XYZ file of C-alpha atoms in Angstrom:
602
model
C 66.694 75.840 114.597
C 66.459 79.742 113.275
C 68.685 81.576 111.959
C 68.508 83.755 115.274
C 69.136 80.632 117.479
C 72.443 79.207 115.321
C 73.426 83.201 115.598
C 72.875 83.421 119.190
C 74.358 79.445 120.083
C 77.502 80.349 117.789
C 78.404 83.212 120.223
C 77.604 81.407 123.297
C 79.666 78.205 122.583
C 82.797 80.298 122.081
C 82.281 83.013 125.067
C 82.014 80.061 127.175
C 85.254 79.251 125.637
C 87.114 82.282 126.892
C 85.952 84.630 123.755
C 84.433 88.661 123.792
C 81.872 89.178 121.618
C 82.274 91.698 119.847
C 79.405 93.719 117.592
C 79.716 93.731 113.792
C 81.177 96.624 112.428
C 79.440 98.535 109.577
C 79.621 97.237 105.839
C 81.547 100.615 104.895
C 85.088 99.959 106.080
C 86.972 102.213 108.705
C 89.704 104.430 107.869
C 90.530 101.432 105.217
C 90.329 103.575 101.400
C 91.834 100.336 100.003
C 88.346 98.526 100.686
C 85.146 99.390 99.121
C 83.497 96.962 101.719
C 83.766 95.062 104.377
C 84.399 91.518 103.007
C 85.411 89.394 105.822
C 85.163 89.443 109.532
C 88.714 90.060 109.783
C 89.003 92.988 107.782
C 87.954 95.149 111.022
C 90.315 93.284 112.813
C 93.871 93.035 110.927
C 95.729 95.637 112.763
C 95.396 93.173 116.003
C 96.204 90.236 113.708
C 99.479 92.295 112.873
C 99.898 92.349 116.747
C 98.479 95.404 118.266
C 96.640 94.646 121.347
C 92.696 94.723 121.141
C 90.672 96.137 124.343
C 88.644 92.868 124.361
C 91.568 90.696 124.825
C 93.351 87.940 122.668
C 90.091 86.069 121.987
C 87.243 87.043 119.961
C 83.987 86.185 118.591
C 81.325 88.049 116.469
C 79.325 88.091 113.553
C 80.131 90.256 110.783
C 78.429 91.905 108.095
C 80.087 91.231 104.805
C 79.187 92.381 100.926
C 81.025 90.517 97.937
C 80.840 91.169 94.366
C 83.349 88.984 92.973
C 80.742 86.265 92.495
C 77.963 88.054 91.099
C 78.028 86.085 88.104
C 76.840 82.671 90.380
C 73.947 84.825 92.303
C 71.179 82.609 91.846
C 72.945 79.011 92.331
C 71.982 77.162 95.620
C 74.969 78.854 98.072
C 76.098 82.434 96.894
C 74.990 85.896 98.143
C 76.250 89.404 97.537
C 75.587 90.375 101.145
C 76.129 87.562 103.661
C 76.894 87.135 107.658
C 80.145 85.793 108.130
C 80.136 83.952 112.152
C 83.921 84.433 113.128
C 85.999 83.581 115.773
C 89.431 84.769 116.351
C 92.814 83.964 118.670
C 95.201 87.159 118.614
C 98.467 84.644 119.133
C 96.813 82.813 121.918
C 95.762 79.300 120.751
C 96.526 77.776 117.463
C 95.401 74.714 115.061
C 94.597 71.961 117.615
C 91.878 74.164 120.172
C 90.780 75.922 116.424
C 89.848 72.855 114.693
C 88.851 70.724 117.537
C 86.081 73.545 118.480
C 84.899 73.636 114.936
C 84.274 70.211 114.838
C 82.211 70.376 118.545
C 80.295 73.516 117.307
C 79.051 71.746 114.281
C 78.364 68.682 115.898
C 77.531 68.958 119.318
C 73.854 68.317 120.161
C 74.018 70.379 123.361
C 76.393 73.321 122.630
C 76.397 73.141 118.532
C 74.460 72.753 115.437
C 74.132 68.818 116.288
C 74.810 67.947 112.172
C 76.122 64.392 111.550
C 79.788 63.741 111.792
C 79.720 61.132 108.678
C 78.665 63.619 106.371
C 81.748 66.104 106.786
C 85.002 66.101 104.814
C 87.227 68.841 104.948
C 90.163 70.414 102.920
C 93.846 71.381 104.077
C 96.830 72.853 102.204
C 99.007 70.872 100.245
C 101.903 73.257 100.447
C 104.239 75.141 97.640
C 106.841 77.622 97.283
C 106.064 79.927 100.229
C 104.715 77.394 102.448
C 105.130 73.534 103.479
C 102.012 70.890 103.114
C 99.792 71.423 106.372
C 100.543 67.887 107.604
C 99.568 68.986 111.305
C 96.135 70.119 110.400
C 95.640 67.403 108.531
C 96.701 65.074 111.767
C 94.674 66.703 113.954
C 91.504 65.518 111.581
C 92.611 62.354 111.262
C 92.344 62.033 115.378
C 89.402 63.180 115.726
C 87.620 61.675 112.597
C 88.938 57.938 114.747
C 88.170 59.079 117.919
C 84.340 59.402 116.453
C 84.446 56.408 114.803
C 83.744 58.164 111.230
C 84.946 55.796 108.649
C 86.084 56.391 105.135
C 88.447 59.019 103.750
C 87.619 62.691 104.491
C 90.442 64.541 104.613
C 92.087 65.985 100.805
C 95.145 68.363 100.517
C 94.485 70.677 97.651
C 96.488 73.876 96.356
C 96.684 77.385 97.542
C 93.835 78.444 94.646
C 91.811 76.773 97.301
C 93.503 76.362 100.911
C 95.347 79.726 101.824
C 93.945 82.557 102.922
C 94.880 86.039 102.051
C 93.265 89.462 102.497
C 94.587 90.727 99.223
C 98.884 91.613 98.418
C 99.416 93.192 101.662
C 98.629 91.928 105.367
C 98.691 88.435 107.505
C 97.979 85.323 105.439
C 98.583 81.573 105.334
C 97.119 77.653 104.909
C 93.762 77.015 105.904
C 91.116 74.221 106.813
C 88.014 74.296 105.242
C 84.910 71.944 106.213
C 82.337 70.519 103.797
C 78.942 69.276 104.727
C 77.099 66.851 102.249
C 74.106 68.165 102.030
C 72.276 64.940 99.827
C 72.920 62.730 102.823
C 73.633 60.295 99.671
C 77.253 60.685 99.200
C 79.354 56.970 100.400
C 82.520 57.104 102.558
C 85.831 57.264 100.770
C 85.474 59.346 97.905
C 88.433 59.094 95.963
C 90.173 63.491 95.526
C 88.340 63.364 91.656
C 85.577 62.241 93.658
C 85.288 64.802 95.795
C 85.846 67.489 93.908
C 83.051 66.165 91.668
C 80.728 66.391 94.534
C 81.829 69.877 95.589
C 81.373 71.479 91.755
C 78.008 69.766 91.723
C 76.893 71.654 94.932
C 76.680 68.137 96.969
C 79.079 69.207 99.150
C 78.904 72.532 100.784
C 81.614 74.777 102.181
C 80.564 75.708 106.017
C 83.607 76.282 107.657
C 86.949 78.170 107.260
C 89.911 77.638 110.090
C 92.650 80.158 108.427
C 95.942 80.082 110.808
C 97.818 82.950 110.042
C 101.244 82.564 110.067
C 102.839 84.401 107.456
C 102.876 87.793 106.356
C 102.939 89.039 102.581
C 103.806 92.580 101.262
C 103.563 93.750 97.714
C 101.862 90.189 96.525
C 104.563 88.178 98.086
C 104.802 85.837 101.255
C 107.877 87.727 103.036
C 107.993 85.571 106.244
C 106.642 84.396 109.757
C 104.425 87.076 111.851
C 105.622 87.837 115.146
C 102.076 86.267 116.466
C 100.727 82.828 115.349
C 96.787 84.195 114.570
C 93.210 81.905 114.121
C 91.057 83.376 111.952
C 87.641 81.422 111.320
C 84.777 82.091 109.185
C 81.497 80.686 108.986
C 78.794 81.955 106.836
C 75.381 81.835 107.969
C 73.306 81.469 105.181
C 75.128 77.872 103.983
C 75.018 76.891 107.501
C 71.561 78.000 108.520
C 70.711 76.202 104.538
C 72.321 72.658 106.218
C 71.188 73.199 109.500
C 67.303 73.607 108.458
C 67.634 70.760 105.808
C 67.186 72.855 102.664
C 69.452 72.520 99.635
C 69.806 75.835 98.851
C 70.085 79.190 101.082
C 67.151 80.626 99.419
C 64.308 78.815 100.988
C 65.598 79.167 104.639
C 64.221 81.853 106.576
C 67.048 84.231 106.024
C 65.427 84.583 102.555
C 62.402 82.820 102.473
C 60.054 85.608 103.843
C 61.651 87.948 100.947
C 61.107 85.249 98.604
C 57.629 84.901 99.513
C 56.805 88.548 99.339
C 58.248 88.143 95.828
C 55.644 85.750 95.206
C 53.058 88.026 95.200
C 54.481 91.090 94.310
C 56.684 89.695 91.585
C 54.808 86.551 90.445
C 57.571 83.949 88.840
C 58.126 81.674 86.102
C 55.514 79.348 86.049
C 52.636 81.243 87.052
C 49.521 82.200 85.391
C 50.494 85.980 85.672
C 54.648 85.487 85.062
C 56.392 88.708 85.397
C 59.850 87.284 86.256
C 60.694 84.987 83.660
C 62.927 82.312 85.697
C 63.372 81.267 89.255
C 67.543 82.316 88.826
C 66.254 85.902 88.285
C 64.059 85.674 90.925
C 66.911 84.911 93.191
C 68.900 87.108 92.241
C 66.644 89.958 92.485
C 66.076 88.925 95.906
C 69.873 88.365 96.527
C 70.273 92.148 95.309
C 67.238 93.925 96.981
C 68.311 92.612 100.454
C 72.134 93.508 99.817
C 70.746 97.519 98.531
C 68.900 97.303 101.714
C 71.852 96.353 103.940
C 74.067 98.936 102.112
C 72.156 101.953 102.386
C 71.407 101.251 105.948
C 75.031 101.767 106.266
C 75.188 105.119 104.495
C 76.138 103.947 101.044
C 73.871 105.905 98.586
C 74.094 105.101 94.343
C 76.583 106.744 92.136
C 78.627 106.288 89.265
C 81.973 105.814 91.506
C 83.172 103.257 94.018
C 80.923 101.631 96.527
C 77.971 103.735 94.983
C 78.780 102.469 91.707
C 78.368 98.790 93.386
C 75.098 99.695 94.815
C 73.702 101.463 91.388
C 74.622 98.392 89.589
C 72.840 96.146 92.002
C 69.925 98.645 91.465
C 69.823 98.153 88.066
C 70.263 94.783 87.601
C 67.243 94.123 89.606
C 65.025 96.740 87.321
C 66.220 94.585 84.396
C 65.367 91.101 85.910
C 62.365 92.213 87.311
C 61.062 93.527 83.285
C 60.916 96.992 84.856
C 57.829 96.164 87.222
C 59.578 97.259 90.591
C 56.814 99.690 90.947
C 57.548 101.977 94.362
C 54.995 100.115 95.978
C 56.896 96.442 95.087
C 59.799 98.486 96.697
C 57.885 99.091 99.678
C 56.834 95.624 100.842
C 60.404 93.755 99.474
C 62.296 96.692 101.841
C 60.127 95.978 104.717
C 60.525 91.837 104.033
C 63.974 92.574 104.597
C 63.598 94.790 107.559
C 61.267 92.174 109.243
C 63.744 88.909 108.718
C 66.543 91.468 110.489
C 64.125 92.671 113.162
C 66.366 92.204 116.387
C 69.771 91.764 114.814
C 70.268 94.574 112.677
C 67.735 97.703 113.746
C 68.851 100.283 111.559
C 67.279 98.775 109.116
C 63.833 99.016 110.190
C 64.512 102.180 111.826
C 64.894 103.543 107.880
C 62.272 101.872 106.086
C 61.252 104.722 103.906
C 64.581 106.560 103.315
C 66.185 103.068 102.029
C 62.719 102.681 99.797
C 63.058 105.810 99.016
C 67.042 105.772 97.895
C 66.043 102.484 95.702
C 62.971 104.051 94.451
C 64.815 107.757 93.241
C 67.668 104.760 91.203
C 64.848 102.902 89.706
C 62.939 105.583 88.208
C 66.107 107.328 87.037
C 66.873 103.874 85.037
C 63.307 103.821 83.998
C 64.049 107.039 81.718
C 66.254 105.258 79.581
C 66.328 101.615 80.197
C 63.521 101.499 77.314
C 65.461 102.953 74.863
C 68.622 101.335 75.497
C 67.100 97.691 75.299
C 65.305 98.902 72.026
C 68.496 99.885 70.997
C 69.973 96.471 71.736
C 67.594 94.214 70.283
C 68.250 96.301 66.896
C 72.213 93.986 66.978
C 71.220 90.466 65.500
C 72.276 87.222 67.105
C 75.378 86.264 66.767
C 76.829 90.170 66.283
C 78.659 92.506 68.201
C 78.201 95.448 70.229
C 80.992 97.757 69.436
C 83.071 99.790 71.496
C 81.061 103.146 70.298
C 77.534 101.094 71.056
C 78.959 99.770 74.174
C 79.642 103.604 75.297
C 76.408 104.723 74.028
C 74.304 101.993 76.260
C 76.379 103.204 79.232
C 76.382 106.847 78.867
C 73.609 107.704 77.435
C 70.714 104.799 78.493
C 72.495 103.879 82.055
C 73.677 100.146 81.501
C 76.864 99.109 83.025
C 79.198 97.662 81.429
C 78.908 94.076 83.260
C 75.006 94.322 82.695
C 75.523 95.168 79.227
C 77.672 92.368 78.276
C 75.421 89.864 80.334
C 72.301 90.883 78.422
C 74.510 90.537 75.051
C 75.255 87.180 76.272
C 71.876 86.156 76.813
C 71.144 87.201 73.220
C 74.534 85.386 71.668
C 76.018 88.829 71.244
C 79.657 89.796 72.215
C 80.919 93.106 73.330
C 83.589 94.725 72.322
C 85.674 95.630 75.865
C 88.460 96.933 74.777
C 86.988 99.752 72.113
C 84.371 100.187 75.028
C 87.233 101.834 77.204
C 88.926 103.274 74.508
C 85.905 105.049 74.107
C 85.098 105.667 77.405
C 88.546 107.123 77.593
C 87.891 109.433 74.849
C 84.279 110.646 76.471
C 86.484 111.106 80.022
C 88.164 113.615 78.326
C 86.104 114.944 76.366
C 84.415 115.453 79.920
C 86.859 117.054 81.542
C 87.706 119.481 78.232
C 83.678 120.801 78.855
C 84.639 121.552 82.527
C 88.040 123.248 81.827
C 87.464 126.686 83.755
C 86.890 124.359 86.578
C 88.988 121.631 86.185
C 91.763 122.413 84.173
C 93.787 119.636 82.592
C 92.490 117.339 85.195
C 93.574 119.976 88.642
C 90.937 120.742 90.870
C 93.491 124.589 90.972
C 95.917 126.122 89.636
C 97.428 126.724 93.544
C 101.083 126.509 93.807
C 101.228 122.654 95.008
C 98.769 121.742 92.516
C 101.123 123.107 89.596
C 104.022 121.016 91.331
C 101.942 117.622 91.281
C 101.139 118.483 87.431
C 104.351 118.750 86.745
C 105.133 115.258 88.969
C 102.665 113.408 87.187
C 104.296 114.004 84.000
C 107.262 112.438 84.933
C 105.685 109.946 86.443
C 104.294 108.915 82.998
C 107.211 108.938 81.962
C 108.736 106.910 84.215
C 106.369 104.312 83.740
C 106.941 103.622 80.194
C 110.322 104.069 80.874
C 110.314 100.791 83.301
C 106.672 99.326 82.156
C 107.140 99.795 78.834
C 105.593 101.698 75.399
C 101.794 100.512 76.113
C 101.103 102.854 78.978
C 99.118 106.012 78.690
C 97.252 107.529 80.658
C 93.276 107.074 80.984
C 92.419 109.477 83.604
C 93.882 111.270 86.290
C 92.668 113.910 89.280
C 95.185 116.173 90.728
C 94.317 117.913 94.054
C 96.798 120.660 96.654
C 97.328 116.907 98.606
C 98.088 114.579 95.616
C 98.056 112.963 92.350
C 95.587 110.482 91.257
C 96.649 108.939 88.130
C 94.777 106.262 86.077
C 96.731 104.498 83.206
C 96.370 101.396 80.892
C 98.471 98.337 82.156
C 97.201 94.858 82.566
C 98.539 93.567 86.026
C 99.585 95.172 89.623
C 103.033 97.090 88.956
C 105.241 95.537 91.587
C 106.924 98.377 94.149
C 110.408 97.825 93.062
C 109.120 98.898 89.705
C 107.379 101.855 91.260
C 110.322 102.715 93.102
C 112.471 103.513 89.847
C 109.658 105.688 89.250
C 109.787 107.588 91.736
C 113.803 107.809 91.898
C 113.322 109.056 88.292
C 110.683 111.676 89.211
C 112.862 112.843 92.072
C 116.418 112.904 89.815
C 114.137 114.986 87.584
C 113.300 117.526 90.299
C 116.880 117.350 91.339
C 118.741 118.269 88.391
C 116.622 121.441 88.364
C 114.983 120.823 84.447
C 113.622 123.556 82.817
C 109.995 122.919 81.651
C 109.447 124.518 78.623
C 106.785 124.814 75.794
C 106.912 123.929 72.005
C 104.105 124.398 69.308
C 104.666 122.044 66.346
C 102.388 120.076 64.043
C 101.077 117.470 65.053
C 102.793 115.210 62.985
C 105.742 116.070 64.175
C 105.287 115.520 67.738
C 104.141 111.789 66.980
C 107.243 111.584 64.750
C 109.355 112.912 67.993
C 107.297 110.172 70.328
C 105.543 112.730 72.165
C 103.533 111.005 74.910
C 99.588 111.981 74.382
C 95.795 109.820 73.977
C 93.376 111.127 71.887
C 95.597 112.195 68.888
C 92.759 112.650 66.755
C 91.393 115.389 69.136
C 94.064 117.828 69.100
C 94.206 120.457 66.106
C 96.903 120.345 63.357
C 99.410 122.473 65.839
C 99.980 121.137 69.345
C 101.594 122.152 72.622
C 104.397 119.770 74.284
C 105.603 120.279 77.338
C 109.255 119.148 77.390
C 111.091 118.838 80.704
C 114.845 118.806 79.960
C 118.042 118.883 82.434
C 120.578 121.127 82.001
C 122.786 118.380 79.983
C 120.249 118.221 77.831
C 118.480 114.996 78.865
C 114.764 115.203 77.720
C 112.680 113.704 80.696
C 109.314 113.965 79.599
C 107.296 115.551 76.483
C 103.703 115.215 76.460
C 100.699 116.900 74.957
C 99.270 118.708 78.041
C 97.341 122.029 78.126
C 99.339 123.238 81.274
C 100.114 125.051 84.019
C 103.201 123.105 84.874
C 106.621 124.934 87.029
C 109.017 126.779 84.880
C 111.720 124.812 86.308
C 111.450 121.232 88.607
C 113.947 123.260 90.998
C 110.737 125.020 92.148
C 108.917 121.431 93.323
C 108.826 121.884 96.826
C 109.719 118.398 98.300
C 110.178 114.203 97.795
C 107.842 112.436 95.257
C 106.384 109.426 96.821
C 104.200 106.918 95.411
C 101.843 105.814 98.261
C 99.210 103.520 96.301
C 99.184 101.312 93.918
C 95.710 99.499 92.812
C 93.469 98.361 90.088
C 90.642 100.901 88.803
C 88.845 98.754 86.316
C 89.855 96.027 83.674
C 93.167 96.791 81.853
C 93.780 99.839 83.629
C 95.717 100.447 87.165
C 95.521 103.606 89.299
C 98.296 105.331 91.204
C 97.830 107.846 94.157
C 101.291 109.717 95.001
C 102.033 113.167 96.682
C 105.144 115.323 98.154
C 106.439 115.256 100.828
């Protein structure tokens, strides 16, 4: 069976079943700035899951287009991809656990309707309950009926924790326990594994995951499970590749024809370990440079192009790992025929793929030969650190900076050599070279304000006290590592190792807000520099600033000091003059050890 057929048999089964299908939506999320990607069928879909009608009704079924990340270190093992179809089929509160799991179980082993795969090699997972949820006893019953109604002997069914078995978009939206289904895919594993057992089997890759049934019951907010939702929801998830890997008898997803034809391309193009004319040096790095060529494809398709921020910054480093792992022979040419591999496996399913050939070659080809400039240089640069050494937090900055290397590549190629990285002088560093950055563009952006407007000033001001504020109720290790102030709000990057919860972020903003109410005056003092850090003036980058500084001190009439920071202005000449309420509207993580804050007046 193809990859088409279990694609095109996967819809049918559940429109028979009362579903709309539905098409897959793009891989660059919809008026969703909290996503870089899509990352799950759902994700297009959680406003209905939170109860708003959908136009196709209360059942669905599709198959969506999906990018992760978070796994990139396992690219290469038998079962994970960076981009991957997720088959999904969903009840808006219409049916529940018993019609969810009982059509899983036909689909995947139904000869007529289904993937026809054998019944005694499936086990499956189900919740075993904890503080914000009971154990999922009547999942765990409905398996047990059907398991004896087939006749399948042996244990199969194992509770395990939330880590494993409940489902959650992230610290806002619908969430709860789920059902996951395992296929053994030696055909060697006996009946009644003991739980250690089991779990054995799954970390060795002898069990593989091929089903998800998540019933959505609760809702969290903030990181924590708040209650029931007003709509009992099914959410399942099937990924293709694993299931197209066990359907076509492989042991890995690599060598089915989702990635076979790429892999074969490779063959020539790239010739692997082993062969008389080795260019990749191991069949991992072959993987993943297939793994990553198909995902660049699939993203630029979808209007992603590289850069050093967000989604682009994903894409660049995708880009670049593949240069490295291919020793720097992805001539335009290689490009060429791997993009068009990739086109021709999608032929049919996704179009605008093949429909832009030569731009996405193109895109990949303009990121490769940018890398090629440097990547020499910087590699020379890191063989110079013997085993066993260190890159420092200057070196670390250098090789990104200067010779292109992200951080994550940089520390896997120290790895590989048994170097270690320095992460935490790295961003100091890169701190320090952000604002060094923004110092060179001061006529145009001037202490981090895209203007000097009116509502810009305000923000400036706002952001201020919002530092202070959050060392008031966080504590003395924040400081701030970035921040981007625009006439609509306040983006504000500052060191703190975990999400700040919004009670926390509420103080702030009550204590930017009593600020603005008690009408402070915002004033200027020049004083040595020595004197301000003797005072606990808040500023990064001490050693930058010349023997005299400027603080900006924002005191109330009482003579309660709100703020004083190093800053090089233009800030209100009183906080009676900030038109409007400070609200903090966002709250996320912008790399490791530091936390981002978007806020704005209202």
């Amino acid at each position: 069976m193809t990859s088409s057929e279990i694609r095109e048999r996967f819809l049918r089964f559940f429109e028979k079943r009362g579903h709309a299908v539905v098409p897959s939506a793009s891989l660059v999320p919809e008026n969703d700035p909290s996503a870089l990607f899509t990352t799950a069928g759902m994700q297009p879909l959680v406003p209905y899951l939170m109860g708003e009608p959908h136009p196709s009704g209360k059942r669905l079924v599709n198959v969506q287009k999906c990018v992760r990340t978070v796994d990139i270190e396992e690219i290469g093992d038998n079962t994970h991809a960076t981009f991957f179809e997720m088959m999904g089929n969903w009840s808006l509160g219409d049916y529940f656990k018993e019609d969810a799991i009982k059509w899983s179980y036909e689909f995947l082993t139904s000869k007529e309707e289904g993937l026809g795969l054998d019944p005694a090699r499936l086990y499956v997972t189900v919740f075993e309950g904890d503080e914000n949820a009971p154990r999922d006893d009547e999942s765990a019953n409905i398996w047990k009926k059907i398991f004896s109604d087939a006749g399948t002997s042996g244990e199969r069914i194992y509770f395990l924790p939330a880590k494993s078995n409940w489902w959650s978009p992230g610290d806002n939206g619908p969430c709860g326990p789920d059902s996951e289904m395992f296929y053994d895919v030696t055909g060697k594993l006996t009946a009644g594994m003991t739980k250690e057992e089991y779990l054995a089997a799954d970390e060795r890759q002898d069990v593989v995951e091929i089903w998800n049934d998540v019933f959505m019951e609760y809702e969290k907010k903030d990181g924590y499970v708040i209650g029931r939702l007003a709509q009992q929801n099914v959410d399942t998830g099937s990924g293709l590749e694993r299931v197209t890997m066990v359907v076509q008898g492989k042991d890995n997803i690599f060598d089915t024809d989702l990635l076979a034809p790429l892999m074969k391309t490779m063959e020539v193009r790239l010739p692997y370990y082993g062969s008389q004319t080795s260019i990749v040096s191991s069949e991992r790095e072959r993987r993943i440079i297939a793994d990553h060529m198909r995902t660049a494809v699939m993203m630029i398709a979808d209007g992603v192009i590289p850069s050093n921020t967000d989604r682009g910054y994903i894409l660049r480093r995708l880009i670049r790992r593949m240069v490295v792992k291919a020793g720097g022979k992805l001539t335009p040419e290689n490009v060429a025929a791997l993009v068009a591999a990739v086109a021709g496996i999608y032929s049919g399913v996704y179009d605008k793929v093949g429909d832009n050939i030569e731009n996405i070659a193109k895109e990949i080809n303009r990121e490769i030969e940018k890398f090629n400039n440097t990547l020499p240089r910087g590699m020379k640069e890191l063989s110079k650190i013997p085993a066993g050494g260190m890159v420092s937090g200057a070196q670390a900055s250098m090789f990104f900076t200067t010779y292109g290397l992200p951080f994550e590549m940089i520390t896997e190629l120290a790895k590989e050599r048994n170097i270690s990285v320095d992460e935490i002088g790295f961003r100091e560093e890169m701190k320090k070279h952000q604002a060094l950055s923004r110092a060179g563009a001061v006529e145009k952006f001037k202490g981090g304000l895209a203007d000097t407007s009116e509502k810009t000033v305000m923000l400036h001001t706002c952001t201020h006290l919002m530092l202070a504020g959050l060392r008031k109720y966080l504590g003395d290790h924040i400081h701030q590592a970035g921040s981007n102030i625009t006439v609509e709000r306040t983006r504000f990057d500052f060191t703190h190792p975990e999400k700040v919860p919004r009670e926390t972020l509420d103080k702030v903003e009550a204590y930017v807000n009593e600020a603005i109410g008690k009408g402070c005056a915002v004033s200027i003092e020049q004083m040595p520099k020595a004197d301000a850090q003797a005072r606990d003036v808040e500023g990064s980058f001490w050693e930058k600033y010349p023997d005299m500084v400027n603080v900006y001190v924002v005191k109330a009439p009482e003579g309660v000091v709100y703020s004083q920071e190093l800053c090089g202005g233009p800030h209100v000449g009183n906080t009676s003059a900030i038109k409007g309420t400070f609200k903090i509207v966002k709250e996320e993580a912008s790399s490791a050890g530091v936390r981002r804050i978007k806020a704005v007046l209202e």
